[in-house]
CSV table of N, CA and C in Angstrom, one decimal:
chain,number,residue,atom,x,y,z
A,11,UNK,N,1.8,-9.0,-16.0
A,11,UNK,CA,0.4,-8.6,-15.7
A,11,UNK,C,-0.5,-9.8,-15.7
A,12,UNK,N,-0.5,-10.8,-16.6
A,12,UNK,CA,-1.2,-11.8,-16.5
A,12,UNK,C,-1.1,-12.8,-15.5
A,13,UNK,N,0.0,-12.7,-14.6
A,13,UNK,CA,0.0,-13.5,-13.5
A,13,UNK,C,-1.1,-13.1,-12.0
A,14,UNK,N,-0.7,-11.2,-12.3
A,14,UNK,CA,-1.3,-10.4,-11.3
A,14,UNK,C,-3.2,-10.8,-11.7
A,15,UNK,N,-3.3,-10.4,-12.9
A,15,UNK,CA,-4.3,-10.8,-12.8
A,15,UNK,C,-5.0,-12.4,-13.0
A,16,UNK,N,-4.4,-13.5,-13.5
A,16,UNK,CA,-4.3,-15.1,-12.6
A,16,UNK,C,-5.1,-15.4,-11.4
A,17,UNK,N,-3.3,-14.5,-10.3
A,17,UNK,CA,-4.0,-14.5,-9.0
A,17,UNK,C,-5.1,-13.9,-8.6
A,18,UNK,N,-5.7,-12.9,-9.0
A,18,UNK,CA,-7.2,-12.6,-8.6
A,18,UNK,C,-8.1,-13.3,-9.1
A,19,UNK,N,-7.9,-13.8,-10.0
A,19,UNK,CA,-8.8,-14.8,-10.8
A,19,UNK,C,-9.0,-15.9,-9.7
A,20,UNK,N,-8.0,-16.3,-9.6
A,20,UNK,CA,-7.9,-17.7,-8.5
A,20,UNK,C,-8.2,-17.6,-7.0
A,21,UNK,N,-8.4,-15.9,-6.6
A,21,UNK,CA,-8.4,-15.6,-5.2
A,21,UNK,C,-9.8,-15.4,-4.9
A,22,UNK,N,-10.5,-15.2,-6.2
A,22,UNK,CA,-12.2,-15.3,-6.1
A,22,UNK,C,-12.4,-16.7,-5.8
A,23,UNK,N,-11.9,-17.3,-6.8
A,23,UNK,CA,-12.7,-18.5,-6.7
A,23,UNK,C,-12.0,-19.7,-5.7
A,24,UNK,N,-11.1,-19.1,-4.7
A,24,UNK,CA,-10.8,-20.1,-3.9
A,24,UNK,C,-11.5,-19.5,-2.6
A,25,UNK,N,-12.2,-18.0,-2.6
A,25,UNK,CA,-13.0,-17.7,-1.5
A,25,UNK,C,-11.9,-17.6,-0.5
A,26,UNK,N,-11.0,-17.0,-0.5
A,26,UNK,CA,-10.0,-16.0,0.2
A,26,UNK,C,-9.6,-14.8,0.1
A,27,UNK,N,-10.2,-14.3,-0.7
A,27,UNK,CA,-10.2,-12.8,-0.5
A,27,UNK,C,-10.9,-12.6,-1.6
A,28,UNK,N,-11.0,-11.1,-1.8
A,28,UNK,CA,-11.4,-10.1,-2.7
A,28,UNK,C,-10.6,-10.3,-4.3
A,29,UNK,N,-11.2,-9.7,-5.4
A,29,UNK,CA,-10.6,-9.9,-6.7
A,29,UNK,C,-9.4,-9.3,-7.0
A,30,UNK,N,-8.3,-9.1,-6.2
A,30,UNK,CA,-7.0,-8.4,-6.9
A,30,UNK,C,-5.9,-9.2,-6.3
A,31,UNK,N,-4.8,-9.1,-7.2
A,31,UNK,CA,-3.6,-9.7,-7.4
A,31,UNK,C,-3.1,-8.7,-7.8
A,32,UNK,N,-1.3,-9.1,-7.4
A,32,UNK,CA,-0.1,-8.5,-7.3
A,32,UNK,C,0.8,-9.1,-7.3
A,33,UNK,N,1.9,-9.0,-8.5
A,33,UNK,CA,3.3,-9.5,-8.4
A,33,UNK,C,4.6,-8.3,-8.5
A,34,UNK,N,5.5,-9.1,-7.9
A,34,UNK,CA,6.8,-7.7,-7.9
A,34,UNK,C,7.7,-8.6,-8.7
A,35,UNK,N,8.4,-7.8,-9.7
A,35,UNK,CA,9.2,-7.6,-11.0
A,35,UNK,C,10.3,-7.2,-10.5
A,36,UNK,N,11.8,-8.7,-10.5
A,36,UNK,CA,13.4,-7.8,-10.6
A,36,UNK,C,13.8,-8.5,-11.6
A,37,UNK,N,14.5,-7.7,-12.6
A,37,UNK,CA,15.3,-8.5,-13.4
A,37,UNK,C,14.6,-9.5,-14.4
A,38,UNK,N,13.4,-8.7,-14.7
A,38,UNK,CA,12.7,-10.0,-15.4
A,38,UNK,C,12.0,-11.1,-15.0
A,39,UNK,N,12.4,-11.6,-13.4
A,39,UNK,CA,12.0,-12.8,-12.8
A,39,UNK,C,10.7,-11.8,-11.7
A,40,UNK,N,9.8,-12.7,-11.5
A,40,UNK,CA,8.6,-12.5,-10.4
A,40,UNK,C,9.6,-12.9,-9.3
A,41,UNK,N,9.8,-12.3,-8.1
A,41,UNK,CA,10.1,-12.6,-6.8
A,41,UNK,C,9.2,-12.4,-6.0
A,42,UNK,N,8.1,-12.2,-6.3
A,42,UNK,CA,6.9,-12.1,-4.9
A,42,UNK,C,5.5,-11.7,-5.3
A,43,UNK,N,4.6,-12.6,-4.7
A,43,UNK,CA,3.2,-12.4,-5.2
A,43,UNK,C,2.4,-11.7,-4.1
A,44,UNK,N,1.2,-11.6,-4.3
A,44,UNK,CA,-0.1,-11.1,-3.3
A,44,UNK,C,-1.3,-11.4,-3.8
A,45,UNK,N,-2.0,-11.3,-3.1
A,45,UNK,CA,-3.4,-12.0,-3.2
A,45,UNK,C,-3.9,-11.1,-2.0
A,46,UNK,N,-5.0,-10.5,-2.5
A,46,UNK,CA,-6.8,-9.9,-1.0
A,46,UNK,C,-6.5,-10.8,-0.2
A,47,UNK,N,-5.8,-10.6,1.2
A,47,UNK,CA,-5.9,-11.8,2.0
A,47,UNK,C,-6.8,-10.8,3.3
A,48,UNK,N,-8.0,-10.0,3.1
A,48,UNK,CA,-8.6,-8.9,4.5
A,48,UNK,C,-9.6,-9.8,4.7
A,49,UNK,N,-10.1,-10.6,4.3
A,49,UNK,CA,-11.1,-11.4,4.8
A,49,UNK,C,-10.6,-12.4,5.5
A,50,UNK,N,-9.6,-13.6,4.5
A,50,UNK,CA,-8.8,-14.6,5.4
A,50,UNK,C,-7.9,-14.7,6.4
A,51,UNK,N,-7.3,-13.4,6.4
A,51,UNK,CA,-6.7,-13.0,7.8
A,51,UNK,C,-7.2,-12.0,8.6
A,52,UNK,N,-8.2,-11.1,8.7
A,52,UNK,CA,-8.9,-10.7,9.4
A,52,UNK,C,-7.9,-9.4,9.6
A,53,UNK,N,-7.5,-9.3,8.5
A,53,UNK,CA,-6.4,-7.9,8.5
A,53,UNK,C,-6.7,-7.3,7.5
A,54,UNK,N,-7.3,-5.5,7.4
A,54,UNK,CA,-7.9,-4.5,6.3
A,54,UNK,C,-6.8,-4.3,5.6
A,55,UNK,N,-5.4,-4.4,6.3
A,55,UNK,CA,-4.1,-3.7,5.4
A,55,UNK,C,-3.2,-5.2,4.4
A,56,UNK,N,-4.1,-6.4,4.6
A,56,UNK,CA,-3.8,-7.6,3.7
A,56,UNK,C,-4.1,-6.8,2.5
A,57,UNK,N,-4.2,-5.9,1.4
A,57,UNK,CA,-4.0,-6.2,0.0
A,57,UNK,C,-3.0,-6.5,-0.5
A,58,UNK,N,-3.7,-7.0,-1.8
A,58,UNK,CA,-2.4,-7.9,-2.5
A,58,UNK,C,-1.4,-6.6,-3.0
A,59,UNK,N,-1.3,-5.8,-3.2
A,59,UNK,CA,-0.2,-4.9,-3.5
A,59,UNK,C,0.8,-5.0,-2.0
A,60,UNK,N,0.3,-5.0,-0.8
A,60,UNK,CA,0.6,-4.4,0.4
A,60,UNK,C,1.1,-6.4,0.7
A,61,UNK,N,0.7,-7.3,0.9
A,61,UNK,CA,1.4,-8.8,0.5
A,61,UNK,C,2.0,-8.4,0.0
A,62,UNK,N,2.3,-8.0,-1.6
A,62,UNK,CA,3.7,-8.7,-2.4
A,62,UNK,C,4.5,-7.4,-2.0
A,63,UNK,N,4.3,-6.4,-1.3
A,63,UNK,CA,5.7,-5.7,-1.2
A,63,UNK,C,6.3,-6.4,0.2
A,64,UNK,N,5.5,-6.8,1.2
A,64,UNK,CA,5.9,-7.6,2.4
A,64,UNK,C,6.8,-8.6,1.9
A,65,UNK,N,6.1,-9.6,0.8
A,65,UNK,CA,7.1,-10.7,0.6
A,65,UNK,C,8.0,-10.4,-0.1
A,66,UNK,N,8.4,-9.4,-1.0
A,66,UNK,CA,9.6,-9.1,-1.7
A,66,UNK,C,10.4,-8.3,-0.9
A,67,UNK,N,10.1,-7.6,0.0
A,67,UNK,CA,10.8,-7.5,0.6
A,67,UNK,C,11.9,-8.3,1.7
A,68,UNK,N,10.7,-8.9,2.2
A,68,UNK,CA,11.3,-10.3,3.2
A,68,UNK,C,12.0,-11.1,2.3
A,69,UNK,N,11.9,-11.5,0.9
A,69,UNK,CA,12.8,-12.2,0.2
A,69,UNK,C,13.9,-11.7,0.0
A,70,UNK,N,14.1,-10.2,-0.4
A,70,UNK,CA,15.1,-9.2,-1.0
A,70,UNK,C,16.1,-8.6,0.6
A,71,UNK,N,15.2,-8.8,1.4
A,71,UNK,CA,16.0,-8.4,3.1
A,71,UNK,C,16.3,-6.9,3.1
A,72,UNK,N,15.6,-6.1,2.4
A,72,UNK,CA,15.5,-4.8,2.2
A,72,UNK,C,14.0,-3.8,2.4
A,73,UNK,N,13.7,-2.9,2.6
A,73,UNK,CA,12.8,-2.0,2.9
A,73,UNK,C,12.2,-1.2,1.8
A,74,UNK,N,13.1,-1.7,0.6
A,74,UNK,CA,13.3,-0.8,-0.5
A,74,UNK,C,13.0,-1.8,-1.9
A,75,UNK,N,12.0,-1.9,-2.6
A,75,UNK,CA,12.3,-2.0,-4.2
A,75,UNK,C,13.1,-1.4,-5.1
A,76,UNK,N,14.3,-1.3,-5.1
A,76,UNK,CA,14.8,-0.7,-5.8
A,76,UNK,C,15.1,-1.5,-7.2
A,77,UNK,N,15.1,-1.1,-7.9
A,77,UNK,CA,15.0,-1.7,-9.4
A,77,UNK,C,13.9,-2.6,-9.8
A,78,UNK,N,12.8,-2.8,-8.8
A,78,UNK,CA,11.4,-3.6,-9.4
A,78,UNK,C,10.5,-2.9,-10.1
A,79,UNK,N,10.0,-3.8,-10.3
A,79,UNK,CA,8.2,-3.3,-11.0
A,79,UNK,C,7.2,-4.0,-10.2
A,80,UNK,N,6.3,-3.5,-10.4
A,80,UNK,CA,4.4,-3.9,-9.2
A,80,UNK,C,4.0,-4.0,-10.7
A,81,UNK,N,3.1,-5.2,-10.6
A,81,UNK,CA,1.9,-5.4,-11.3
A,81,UNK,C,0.7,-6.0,-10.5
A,82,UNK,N,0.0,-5.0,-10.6
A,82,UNK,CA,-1.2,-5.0,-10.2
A,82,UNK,C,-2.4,-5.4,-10.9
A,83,UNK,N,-3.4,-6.2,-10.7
A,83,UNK,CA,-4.5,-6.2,-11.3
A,83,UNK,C,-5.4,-5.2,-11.0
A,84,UNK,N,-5.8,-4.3,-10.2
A,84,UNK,CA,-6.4,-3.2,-10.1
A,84,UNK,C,-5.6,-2.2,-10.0
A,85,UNK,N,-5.7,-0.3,-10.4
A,85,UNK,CA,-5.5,0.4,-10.4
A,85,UNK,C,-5.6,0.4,-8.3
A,86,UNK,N,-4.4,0.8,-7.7
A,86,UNK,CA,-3.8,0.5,-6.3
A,86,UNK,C,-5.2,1.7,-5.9
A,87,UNK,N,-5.5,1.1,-4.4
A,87,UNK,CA,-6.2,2.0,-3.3
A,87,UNK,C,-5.4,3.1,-2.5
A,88,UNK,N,-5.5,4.3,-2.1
A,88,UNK,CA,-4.8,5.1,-1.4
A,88,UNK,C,-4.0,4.4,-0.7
A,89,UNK,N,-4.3,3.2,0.0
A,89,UNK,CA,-3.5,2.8,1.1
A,89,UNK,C,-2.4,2.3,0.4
A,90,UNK,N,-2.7,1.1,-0.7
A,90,UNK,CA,-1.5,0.5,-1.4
A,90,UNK,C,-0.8,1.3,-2.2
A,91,UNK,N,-1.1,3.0,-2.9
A,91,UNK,CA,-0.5,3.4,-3.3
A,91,UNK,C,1.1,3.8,-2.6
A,92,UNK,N,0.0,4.3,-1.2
A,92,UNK,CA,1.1,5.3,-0.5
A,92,UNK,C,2.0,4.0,0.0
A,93,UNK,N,1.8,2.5,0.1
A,93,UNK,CA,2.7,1.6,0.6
A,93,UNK,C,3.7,1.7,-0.9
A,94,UNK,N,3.1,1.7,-2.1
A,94,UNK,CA,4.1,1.4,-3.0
A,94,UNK,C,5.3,2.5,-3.2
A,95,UNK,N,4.6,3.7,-3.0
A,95,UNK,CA,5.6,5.3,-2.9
A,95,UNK,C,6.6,4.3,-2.3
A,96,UNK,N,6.8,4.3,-0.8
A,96,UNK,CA,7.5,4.0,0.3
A,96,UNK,C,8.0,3.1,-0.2
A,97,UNK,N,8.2,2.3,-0.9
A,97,UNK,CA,8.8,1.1,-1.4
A,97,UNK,C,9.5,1.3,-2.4
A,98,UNK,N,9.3,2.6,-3.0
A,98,UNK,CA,10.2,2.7,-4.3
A,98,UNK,C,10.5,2.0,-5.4
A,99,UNK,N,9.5,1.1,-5.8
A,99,UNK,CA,9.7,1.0,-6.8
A,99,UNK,C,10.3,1.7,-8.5
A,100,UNK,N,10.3,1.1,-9.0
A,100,UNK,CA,10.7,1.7,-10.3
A,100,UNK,C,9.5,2.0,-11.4
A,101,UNK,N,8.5,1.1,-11.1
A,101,UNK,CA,7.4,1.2,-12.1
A,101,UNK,C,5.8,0.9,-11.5
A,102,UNK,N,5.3,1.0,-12.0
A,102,UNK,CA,3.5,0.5,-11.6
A,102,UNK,C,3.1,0.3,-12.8
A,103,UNK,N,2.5,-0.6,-12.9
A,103,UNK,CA,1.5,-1.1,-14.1
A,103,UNK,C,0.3,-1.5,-13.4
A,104,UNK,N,-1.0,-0.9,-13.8
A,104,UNK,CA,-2.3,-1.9,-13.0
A,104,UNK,C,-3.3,-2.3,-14.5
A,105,UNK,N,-4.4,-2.9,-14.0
A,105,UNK,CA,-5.1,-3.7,-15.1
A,105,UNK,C,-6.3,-2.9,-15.1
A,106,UNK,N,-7.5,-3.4,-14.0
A,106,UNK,CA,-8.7,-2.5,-13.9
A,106,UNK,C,-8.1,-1.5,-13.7
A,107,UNK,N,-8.9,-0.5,-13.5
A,107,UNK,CA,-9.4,0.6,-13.1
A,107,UNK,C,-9.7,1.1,-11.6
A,108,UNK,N,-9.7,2.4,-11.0
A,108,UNK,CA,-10.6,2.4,-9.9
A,108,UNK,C,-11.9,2.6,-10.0
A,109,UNK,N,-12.2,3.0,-10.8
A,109,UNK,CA,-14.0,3.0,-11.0
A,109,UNK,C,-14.4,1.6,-11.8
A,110,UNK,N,-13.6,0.4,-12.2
A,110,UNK,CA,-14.3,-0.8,-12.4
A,110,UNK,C,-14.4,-1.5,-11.0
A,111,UNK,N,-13.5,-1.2,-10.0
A,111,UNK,CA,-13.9,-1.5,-8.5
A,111,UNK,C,-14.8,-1.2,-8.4
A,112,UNK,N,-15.0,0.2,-8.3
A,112,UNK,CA,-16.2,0.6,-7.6
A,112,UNK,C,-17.3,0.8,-8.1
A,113,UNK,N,-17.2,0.0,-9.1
A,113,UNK,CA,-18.8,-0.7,-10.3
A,113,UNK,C,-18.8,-2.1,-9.6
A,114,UNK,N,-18.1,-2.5,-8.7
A,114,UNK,CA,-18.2,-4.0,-8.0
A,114,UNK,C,-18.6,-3.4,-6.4
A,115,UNK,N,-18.8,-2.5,-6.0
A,115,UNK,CA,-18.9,-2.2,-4.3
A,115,UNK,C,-17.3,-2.1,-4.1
A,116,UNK,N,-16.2,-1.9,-4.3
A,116,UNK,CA,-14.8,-1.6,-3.8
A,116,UNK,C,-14.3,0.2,-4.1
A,117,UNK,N,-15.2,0.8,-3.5
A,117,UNK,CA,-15.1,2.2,-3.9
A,117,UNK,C,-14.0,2.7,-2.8
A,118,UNK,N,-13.0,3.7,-2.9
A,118,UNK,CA,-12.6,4.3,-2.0
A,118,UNK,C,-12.4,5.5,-2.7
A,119,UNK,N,-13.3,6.1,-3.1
A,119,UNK,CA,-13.6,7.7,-3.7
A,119,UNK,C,-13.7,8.7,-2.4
A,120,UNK,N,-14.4,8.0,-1.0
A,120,UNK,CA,-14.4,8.5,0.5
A,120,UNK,C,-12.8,8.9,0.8
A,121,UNK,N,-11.4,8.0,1.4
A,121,UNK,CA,-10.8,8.2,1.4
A,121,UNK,C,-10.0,9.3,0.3
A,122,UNK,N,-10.2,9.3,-0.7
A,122,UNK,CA,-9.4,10.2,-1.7
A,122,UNK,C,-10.0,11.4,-1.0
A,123,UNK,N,-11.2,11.6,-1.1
A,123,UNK,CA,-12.2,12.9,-0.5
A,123,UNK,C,-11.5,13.5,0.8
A,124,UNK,N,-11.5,12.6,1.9
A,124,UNK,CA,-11.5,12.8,3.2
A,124,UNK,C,-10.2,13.2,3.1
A,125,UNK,N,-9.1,12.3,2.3
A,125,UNK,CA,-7.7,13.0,2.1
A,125,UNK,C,-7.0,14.7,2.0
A,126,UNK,N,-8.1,15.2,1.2
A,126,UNK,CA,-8.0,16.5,0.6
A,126,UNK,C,-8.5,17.7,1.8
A,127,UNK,N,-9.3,16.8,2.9
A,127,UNK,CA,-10.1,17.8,3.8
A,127,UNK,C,-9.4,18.3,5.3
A,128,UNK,N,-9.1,19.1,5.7
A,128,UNK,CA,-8.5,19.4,7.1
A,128,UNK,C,-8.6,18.4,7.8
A,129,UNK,N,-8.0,17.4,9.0
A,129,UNK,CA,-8.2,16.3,9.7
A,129,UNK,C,-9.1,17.2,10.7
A,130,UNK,N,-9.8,18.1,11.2
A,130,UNK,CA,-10.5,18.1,11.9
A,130,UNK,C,-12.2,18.3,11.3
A,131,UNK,N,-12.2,18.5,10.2
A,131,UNK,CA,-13.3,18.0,9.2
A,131,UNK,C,-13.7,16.8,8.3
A,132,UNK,N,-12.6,16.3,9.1
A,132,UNK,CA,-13.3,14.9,8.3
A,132,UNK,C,-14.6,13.8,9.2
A,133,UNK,N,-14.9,13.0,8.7
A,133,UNK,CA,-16.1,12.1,8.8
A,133,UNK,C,-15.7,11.1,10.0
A,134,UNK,N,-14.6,10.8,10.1
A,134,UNK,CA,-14.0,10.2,11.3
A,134,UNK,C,-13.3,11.4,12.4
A,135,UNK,N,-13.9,11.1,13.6
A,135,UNK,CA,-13.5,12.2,14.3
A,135,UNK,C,-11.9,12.2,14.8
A,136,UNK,N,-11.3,13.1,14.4
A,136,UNK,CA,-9.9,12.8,14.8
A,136,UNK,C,-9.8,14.6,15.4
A,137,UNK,N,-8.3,13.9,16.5
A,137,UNK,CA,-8.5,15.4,17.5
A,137,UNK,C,-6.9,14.8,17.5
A,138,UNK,N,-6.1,16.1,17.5
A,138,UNK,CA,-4.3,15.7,18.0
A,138,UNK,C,-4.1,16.1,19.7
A,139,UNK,N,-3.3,15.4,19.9
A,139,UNK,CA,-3.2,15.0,21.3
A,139,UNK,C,-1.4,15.0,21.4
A,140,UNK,N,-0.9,15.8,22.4
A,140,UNK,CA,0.4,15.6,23.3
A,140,UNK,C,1.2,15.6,21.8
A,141,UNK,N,1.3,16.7,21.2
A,141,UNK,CA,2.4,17.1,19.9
A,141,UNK,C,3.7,16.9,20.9
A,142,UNK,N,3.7,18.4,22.1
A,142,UNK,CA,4.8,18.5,23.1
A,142,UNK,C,5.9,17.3,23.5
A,143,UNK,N,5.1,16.1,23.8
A,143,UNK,CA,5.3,15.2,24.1
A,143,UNK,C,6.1,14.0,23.2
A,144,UNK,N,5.1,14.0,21.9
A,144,UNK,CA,5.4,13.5,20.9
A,144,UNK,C,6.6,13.7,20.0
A,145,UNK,N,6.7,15.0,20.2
A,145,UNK,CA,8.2,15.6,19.1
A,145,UNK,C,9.2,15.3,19.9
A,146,UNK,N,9.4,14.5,21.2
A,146,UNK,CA,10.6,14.0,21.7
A,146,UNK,C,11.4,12.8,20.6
A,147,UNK,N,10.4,12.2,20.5
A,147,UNK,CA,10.7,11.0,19.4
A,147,UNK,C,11.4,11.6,18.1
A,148,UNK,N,10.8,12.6,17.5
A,148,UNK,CA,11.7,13.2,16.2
A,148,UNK,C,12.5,14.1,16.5
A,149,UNK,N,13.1,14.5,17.4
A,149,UNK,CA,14.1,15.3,18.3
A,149,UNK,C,15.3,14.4,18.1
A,150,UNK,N,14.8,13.2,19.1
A,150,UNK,CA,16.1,12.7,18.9
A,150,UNK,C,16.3,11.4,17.4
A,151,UNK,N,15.5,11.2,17.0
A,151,UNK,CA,15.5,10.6,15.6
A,151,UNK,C,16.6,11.8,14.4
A,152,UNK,N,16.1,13.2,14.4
A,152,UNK,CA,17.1,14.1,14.0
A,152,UNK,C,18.4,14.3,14.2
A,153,UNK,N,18.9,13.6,15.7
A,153,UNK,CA,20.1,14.1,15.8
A,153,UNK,C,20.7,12.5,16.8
A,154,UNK,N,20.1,11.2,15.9
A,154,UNK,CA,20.5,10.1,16.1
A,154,UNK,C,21.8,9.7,15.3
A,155,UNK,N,22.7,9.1,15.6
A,155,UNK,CA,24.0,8.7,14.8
A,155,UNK,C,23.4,7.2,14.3
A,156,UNK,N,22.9,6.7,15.2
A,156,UNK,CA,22.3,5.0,15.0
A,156,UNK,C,20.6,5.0,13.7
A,157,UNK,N,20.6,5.5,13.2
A,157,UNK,CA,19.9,5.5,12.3
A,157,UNK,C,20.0,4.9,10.8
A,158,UNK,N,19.0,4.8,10.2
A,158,UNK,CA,18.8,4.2,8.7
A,158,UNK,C,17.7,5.1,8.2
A,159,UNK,N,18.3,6.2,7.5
A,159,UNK,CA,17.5,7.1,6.7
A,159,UNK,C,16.7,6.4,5.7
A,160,UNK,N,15.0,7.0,4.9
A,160,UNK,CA,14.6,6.2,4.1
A,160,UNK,C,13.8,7.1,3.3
């Protein structure tokens, strides 16, 4: 945990991103870090939770944490959460809080909200389009022999 939080320590003050850090745990050894990189690469889905499962995975050559741990310096955002589900880890540890974020302006109390609401009442207009069309793809994804279930 003290590395996770380290790198956010060091990601403020080198003016690359936002205050949080993230390391992934196998075996006792760190194999992969992260750092807020949404400012320096001009990408929203850069958090450091969402980095260190990219690089542990690209190290590991798998799609799957299986047997790691995530340390996080903040309690993860919807987005990183639902990246970590998918990743499977074994554990989560975080440091802050979500409401010490969002005692800094890093609130995503919106998204949790919006989550809970029918997608045709939410705040961003979203409308579904070509289902008909679209379930071709999980048609034959169901009844593919060349697949990698996950």
């Amino acid at each position: 945990m003290r590395e996770a939080i380290k790198l956010s320590i060091d990601n403020v003050k080198s003016g690359k991103g936002g205050p949080f850090g993230a390391v992934i745990v196998k075996d006792g050894k760190i194999i992969a870090h992260g750092t807020n990189e949404v400012t320096s690469s001009n990408d929203p889905t850069a958090h450091a939770e969402v980095v260190a499962i990219r690089n542990a995975c690209r190290m590991l050559g798998t799609f799957q944490l299986d047997n790691c741990d995530i340390y996080t310096s903040c309690e993860p955002c919807p987005m990183c959460l639902g990246a970590i589900y998918w990743s499977r880890p074994a554990r989560l540890f975080f440091a802050n809080t979500k409401k010490d974020a969002a005692d800094i302006n890093f609130d995503d109390q919106i998204i949790y909200q919006e989550l809970e609401i029918p997608y045709q009442d939410r705040k961003l207009f979203t409308k579904q389009l070509l289902r008909e069309e679209a379930l071709e793809a999980f048609k034959l994804w169901s009844t593919s022999n060349n697949k990698i279930e996950y």
